[in-house]
mmCIF file of C-alpha atoms and ligand atoms in Angstrom:
data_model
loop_
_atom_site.group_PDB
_atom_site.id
_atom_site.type_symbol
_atom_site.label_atom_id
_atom_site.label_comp_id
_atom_site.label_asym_id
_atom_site.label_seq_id
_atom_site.Cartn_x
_atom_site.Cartn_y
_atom_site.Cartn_z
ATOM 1 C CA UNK A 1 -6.669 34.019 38.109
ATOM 2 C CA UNK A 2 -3.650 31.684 36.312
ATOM 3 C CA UNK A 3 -3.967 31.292 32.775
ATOM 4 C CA UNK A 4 -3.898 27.396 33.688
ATOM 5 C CA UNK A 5 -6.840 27.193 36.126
ATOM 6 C CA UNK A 6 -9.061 25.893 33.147
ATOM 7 C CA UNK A 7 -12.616 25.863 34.812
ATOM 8 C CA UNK A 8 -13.545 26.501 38.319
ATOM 9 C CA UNK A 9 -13.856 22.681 38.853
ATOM 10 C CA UNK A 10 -12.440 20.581 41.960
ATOM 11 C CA UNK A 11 -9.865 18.432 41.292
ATOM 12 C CA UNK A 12 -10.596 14.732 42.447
ATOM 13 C CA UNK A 13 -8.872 11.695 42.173
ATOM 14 C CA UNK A 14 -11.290 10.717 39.029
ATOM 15 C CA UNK A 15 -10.266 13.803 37.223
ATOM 16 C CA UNK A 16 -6.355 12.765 37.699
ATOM 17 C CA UNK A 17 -7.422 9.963 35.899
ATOM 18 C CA UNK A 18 -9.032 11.513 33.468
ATOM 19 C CA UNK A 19 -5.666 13.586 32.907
ATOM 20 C CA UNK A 20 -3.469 10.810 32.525
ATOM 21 C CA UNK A 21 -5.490 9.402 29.468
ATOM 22 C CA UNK A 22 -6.189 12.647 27.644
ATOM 23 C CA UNK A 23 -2.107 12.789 28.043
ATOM 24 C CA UNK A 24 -2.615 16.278 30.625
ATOM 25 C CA UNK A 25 0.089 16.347 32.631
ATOM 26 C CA UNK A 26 -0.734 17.014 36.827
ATOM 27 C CA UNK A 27 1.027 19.869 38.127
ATOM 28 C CA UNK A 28 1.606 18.992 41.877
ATOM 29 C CA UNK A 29 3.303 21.110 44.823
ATOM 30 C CA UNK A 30 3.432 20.626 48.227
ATOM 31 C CA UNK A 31 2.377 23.817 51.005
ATOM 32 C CA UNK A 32 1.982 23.641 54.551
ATOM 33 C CA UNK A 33 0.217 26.555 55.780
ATOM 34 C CA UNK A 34 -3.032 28.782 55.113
ATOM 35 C CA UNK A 35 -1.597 31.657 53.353
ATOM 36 C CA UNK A 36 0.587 29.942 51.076
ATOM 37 C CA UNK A 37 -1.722 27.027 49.931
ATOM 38 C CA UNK A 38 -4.363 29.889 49.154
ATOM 39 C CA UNK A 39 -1.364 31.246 46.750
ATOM 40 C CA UNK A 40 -0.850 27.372 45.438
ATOM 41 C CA UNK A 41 -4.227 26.901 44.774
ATOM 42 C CA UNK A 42 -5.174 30.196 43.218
ATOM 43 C CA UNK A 43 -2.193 29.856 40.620
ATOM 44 C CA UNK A 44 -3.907 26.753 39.640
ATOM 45 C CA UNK A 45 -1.946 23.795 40.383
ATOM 46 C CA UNK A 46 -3.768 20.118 40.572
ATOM 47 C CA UNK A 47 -2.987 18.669 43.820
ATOM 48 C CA UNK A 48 -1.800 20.079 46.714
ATOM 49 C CA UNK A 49 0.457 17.081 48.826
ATOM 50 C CA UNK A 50 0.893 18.475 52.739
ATOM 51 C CA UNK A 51 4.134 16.286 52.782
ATOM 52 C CA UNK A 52 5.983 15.504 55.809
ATOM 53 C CA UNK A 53 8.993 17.545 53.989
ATOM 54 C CA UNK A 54 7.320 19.814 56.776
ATOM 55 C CA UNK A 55 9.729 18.303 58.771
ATOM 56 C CA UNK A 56 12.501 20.087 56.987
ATOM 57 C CA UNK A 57 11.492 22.834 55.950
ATOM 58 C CA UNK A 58 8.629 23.965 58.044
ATOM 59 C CA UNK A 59 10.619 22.627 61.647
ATOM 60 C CA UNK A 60 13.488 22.022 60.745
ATOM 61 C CA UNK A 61 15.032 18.414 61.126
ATOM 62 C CA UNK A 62 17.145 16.503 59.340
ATOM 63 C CA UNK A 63 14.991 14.216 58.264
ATOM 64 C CA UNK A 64 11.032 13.728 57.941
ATOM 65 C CA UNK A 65 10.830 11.152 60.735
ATOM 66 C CA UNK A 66 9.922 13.084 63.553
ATOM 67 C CA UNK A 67 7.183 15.213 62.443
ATOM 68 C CA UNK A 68 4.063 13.437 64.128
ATOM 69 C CA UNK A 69 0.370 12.692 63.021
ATOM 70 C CA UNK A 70 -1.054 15.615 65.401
ATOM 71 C CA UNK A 71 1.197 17.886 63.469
ATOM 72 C CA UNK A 72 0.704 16.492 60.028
ATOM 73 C CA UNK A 73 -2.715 16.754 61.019
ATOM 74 C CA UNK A 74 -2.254 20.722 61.759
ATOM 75 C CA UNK A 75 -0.682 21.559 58.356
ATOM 76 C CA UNK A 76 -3.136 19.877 56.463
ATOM 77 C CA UNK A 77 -6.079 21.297 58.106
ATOM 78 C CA UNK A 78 -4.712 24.887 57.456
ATOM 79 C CA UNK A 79 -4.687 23.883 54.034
ATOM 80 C CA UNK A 80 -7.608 22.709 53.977
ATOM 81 C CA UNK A 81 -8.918 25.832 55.361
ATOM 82 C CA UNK A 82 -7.371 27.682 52.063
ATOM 83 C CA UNK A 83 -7.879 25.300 48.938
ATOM 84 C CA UNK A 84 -10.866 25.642 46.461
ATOM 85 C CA UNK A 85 -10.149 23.264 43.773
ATOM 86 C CA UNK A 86 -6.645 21.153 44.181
ATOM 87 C CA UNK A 87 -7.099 17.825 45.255
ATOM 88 C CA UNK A 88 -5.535 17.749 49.087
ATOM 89 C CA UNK A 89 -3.116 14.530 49.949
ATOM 90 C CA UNK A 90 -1.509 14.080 53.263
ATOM 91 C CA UNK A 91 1.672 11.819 54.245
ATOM 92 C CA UNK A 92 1.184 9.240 56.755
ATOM 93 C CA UNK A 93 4.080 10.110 58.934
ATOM 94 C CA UNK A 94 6.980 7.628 59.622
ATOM 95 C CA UNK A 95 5.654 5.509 62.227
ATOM 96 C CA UNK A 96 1.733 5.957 61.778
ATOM 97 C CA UNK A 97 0.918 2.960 59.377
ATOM 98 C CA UNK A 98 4.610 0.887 59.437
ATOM 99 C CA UNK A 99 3.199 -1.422 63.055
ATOM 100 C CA UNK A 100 0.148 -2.911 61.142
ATOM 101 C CA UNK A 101 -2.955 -2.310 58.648
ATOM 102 C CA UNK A 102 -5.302 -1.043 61.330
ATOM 103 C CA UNK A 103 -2.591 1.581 62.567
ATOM 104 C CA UNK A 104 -2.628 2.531 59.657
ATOM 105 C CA UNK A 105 -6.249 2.632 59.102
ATOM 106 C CA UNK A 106 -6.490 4.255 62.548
ATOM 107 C CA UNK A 107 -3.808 6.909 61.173
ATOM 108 C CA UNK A 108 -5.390 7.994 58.005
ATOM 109 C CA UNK A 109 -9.205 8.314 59.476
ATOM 110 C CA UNK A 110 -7.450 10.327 61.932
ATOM 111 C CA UNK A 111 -5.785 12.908 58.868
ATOM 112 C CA UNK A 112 -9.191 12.486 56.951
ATOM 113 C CA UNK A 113 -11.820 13.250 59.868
ATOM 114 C CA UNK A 114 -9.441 16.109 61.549
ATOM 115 C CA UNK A 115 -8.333 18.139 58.572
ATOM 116 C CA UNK A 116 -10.666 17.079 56.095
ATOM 117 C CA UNK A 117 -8.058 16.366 53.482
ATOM 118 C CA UNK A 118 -8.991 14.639 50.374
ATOM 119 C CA UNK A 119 -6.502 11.615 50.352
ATOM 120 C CA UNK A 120 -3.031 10.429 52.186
ATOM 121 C CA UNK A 121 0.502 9.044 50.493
ATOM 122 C CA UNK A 122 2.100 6.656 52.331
ATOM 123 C CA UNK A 123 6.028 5.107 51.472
ATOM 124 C CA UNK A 124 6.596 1.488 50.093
ATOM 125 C CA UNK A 125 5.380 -1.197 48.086
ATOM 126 C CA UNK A 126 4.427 -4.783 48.492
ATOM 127 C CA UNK A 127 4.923 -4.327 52.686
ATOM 128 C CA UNK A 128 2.760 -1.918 52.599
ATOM 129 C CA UNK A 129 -0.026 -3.363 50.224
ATOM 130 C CA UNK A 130 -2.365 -5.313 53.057
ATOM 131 C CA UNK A 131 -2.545 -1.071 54.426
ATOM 132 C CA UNK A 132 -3.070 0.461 51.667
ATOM 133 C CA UNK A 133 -6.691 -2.256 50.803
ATOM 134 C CA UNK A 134 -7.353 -1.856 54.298
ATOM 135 C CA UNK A 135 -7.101 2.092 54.174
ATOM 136 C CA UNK A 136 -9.384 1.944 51.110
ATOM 137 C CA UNK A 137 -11.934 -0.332 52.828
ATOM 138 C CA UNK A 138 -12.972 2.790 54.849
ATOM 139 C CA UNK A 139 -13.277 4.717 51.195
ATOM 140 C CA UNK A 140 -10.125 6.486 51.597
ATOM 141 C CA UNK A 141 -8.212 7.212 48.425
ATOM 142 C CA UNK A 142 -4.837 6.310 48.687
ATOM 143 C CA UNK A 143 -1.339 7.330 46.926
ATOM 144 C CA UNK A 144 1.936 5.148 46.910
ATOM 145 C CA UNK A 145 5.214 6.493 46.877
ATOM 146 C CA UNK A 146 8.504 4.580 45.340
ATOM 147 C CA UNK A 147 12.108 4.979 44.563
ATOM 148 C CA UNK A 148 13.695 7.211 46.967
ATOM 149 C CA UNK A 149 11.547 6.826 50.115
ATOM 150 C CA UNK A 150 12.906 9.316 52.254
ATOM 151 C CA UNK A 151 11.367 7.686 55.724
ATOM 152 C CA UNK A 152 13.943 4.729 55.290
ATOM 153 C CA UNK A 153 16.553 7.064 54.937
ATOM 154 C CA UNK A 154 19.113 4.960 57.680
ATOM 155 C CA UNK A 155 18.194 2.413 55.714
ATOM 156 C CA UNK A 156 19.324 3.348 52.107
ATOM 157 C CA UNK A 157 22.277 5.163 54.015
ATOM 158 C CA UNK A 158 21.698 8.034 51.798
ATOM 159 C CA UNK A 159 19.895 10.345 49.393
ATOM 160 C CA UNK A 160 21.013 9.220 45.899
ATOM 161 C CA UNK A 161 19.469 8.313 42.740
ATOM 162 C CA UNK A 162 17.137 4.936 43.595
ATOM 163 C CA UNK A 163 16.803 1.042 41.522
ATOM 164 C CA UNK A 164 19.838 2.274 39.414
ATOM 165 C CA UNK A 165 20.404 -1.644 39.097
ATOM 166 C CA UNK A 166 18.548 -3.993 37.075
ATOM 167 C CA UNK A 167 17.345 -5.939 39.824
ATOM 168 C CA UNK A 168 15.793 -3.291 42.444
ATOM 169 C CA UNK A 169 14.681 -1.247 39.014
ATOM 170 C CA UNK A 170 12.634 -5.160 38.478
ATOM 171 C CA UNK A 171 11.612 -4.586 42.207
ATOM 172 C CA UNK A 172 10.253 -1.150 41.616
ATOM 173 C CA UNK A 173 8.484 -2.066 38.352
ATOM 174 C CA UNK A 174 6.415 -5.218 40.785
ATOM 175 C CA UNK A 175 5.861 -2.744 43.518
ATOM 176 C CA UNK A 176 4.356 -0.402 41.115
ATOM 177 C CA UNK A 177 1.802 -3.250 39.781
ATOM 178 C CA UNK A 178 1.130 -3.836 43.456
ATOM 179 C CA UNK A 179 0.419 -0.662 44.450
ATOM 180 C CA UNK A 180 -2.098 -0.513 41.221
ATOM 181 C CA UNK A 181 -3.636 -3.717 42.123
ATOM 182 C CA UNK A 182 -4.198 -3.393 45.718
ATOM 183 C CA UNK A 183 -6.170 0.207 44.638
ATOM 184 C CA UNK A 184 -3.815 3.196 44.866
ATOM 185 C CA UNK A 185 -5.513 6.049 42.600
ATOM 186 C CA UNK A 186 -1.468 7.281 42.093
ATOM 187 C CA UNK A 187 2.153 7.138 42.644
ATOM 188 C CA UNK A 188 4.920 9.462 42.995
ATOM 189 C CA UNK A 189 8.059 8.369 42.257
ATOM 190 C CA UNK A 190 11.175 10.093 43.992
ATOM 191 C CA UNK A 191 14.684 9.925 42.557
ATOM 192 C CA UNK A 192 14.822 7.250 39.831
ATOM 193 C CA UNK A 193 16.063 7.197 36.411
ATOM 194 C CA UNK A 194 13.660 9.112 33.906
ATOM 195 C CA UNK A 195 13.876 5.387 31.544
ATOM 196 C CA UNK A 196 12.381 3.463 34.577
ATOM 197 C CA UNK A 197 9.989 6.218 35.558
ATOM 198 C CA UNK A 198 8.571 6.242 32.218
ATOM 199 C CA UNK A 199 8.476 2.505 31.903
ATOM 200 C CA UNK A 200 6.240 2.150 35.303
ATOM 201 C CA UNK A 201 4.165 5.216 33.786
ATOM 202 C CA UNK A 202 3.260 2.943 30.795
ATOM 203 C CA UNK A 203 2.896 -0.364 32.966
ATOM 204 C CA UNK A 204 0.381 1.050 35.341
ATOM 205 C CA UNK A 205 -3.260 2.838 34.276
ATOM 206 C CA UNK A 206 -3.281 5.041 37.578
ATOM 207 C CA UNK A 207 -1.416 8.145 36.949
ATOM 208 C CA UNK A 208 2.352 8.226 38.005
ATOM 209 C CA UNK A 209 3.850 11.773 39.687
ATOM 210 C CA UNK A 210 7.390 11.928 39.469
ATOM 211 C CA UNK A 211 10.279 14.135 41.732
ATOM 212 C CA UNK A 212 13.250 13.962 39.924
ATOM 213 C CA UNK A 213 12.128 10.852 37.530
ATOM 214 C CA UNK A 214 12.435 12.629 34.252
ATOM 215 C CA UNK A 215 9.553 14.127 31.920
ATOM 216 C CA UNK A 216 8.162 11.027 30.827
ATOM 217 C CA UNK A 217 5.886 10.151 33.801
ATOM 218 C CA UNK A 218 1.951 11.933 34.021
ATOM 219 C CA UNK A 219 3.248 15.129 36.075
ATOM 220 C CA UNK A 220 5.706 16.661 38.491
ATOM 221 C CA UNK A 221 5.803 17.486 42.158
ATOM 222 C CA UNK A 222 8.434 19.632 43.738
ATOM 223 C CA UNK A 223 8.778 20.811 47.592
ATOM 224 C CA UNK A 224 7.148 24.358 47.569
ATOM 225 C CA UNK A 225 10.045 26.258 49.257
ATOM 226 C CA UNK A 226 12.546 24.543 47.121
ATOM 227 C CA UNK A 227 10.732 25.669 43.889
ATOM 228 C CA UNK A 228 10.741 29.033 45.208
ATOM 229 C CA UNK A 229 13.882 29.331 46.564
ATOM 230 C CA UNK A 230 13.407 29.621 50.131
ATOM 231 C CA UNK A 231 15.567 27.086 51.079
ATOM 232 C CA UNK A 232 19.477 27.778 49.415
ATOM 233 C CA UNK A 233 21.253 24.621 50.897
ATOM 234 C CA UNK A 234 19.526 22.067 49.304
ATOM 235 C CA UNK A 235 20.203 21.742 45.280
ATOM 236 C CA UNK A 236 19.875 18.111 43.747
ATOM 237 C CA UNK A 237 20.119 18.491 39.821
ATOM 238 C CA UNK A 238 16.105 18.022 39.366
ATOM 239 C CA UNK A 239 15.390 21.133 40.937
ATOM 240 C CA UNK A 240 14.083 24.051 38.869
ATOM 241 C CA UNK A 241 14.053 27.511 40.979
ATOM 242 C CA UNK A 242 11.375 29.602 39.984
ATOM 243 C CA UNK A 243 12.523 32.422 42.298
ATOM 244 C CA UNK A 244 15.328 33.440 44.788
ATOM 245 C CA UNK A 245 13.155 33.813 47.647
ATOM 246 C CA UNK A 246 15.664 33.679 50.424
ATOM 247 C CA UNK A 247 17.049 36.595 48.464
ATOM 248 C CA UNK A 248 14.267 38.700 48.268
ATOM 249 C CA UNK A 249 13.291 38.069 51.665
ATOM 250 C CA UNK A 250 16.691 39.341 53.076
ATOM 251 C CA UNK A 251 16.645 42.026 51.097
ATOM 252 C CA UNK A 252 13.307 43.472 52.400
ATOM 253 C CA UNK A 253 14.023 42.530 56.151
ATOM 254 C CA UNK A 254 17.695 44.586 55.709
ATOM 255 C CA UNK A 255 16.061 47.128 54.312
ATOM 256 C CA UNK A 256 13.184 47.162 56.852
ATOM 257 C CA UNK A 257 15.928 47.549 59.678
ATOM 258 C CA UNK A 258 18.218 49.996 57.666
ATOM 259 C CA UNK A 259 14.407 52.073 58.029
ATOM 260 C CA UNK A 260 13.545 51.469 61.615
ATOM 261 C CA UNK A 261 17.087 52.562 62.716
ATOM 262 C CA UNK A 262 17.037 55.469 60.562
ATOM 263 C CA UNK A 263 13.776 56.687 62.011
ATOM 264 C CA UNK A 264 12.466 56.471 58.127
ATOM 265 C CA UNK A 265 9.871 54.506 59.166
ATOM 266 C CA UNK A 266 7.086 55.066 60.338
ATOM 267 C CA UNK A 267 6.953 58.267 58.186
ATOM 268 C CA UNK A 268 4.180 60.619 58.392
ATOM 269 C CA UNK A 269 1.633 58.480 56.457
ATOM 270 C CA UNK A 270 2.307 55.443 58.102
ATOM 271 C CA UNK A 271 0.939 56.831 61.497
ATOM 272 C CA UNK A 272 -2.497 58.002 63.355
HETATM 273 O O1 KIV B 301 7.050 15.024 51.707
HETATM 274 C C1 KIV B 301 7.159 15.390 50.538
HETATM 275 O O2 KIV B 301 7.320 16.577 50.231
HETATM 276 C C2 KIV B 301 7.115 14.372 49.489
HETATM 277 C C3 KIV B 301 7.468 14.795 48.108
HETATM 278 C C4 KIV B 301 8.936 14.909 47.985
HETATM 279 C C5 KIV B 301 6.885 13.886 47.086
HETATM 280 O O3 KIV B 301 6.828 13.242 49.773
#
């Protein structure tokens, strides 16, 4: 068991709370899958997000807009199927709460009743405010996600550091009060300067997650493959590698074939 799994309690939405004013920071990841969720969530970390970074790294794309509901639906209920204690939120897809409140409504009941997730993030602010209270009129805890929103990406045009200028950093700091008042339990906040993050940390009461907003927000998500080093391509300066998976991995695989072509293995324990 991780030295940082404290207690064998279950991490809810209250307890994140709870974290933010004892000053705790939330240790966030993302997985996708059964097997490496059960890793995620035995090493201890708080919340597990099933983001639609799937798209990229689990299928593929470019970009996180195609991934659908079914399949967000699929990867969260295979993590579901693995976590004990972290707190389980799913992203709305693009295109699965933008056409109106009771799409979106529609959408999350879906995630909740067919993986049996804990929660679901959704992109935006103040447009997406009348969803969010009418997502949390079925009792559904909701988290908002600013700066960098990466399911307008043909609309920023591209994937650089977010509200850089005084008046969209203004814009942020409103949407952030909006996404408090209209009952979002948290926010993550992708891309930003770490003084803004921090400022919209100490603005809002609900606790604030940041990717690549500096250390002065209440905890830290990164994209599980990127942390590990699964994926090589993709190195913004935020990103801390933990490991050179993709390394490791290509290493054992040339050495499994070096073994099978060599007749080394099977050997004679390795047989009936
Ligand atoms: O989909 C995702 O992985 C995310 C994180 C980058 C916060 O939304």
């Amino acid at each position: 068991m991780s030295i940082h799994k404290k207690e064998f309690k279950k991490v809810t939405t209250h307890v994140l709370l709870e974290m933010k004013r004892s000053g705790e920071k939330i240790a966030m990841l993302t997985a996708y899958d059964y097997t490496m969720a059960k890793i995620v969530d035995a090493a201890g970390v708080d919340v597990i997000l099933v983001g639609d970074s799937a798209s990229n790294v689990m299928a593929g794309h470019e970009t996180t807009l195609p991934i659908t509901l079914d399949q967000m639906i699929y990867h969260a209920s295979s993590v579901v199927r693995a976590v004990d204690r972290a707190l389980i939120i799913v992203d709305l897809p693009f295109g699965s709460y933008q056409g109106n409140s009771k799409e979106a409504l529609n959408s999350a009941i879906r995630i909740m009743k067919e993986s049996g997730a804990h929660a679901v993030k959704l992109e935006g602010g103040r447009e997406v405010a009348e969803s969010i209270q009418r997502i949390l009129t079925a009792g559904i805890p909701v988290m908002g996600h600013l700066g960098l929103t990466p399911q307008s990406i043909y609309k920023f045009g591209t994937y650089t550091v977010r509200a850089k200028e005084e008046a969209e950093a203004q814009r942020l700091l409103e949407d952030a009060r909006i996404l408090e008042d209209a009952g979002c339990f948290a926010i993550v906040l992708e891309k930003i300067p770490a003084k803004l993050a921090k400022q919209v940390a100490e603005a809002v009461q609900i606790p604030v997650i940041g990717i690549g907003a500096g250390n002065g927000v209440d905890g830290q998500v990164l994209v599980f493959h990127d942390m590990v080093g699964l994926t090589k391509e993709f190195s913004p300066r935020f990103l801390r590698r933990y490991l050179n998976l993709y390394e490791v991995i290509n290493g054992a695989v040339g050495q499994y074939i070096t073994d099978v072509k060599s007749r080394d293995f099977p050997n004679d324990n390795e047989q009936y």
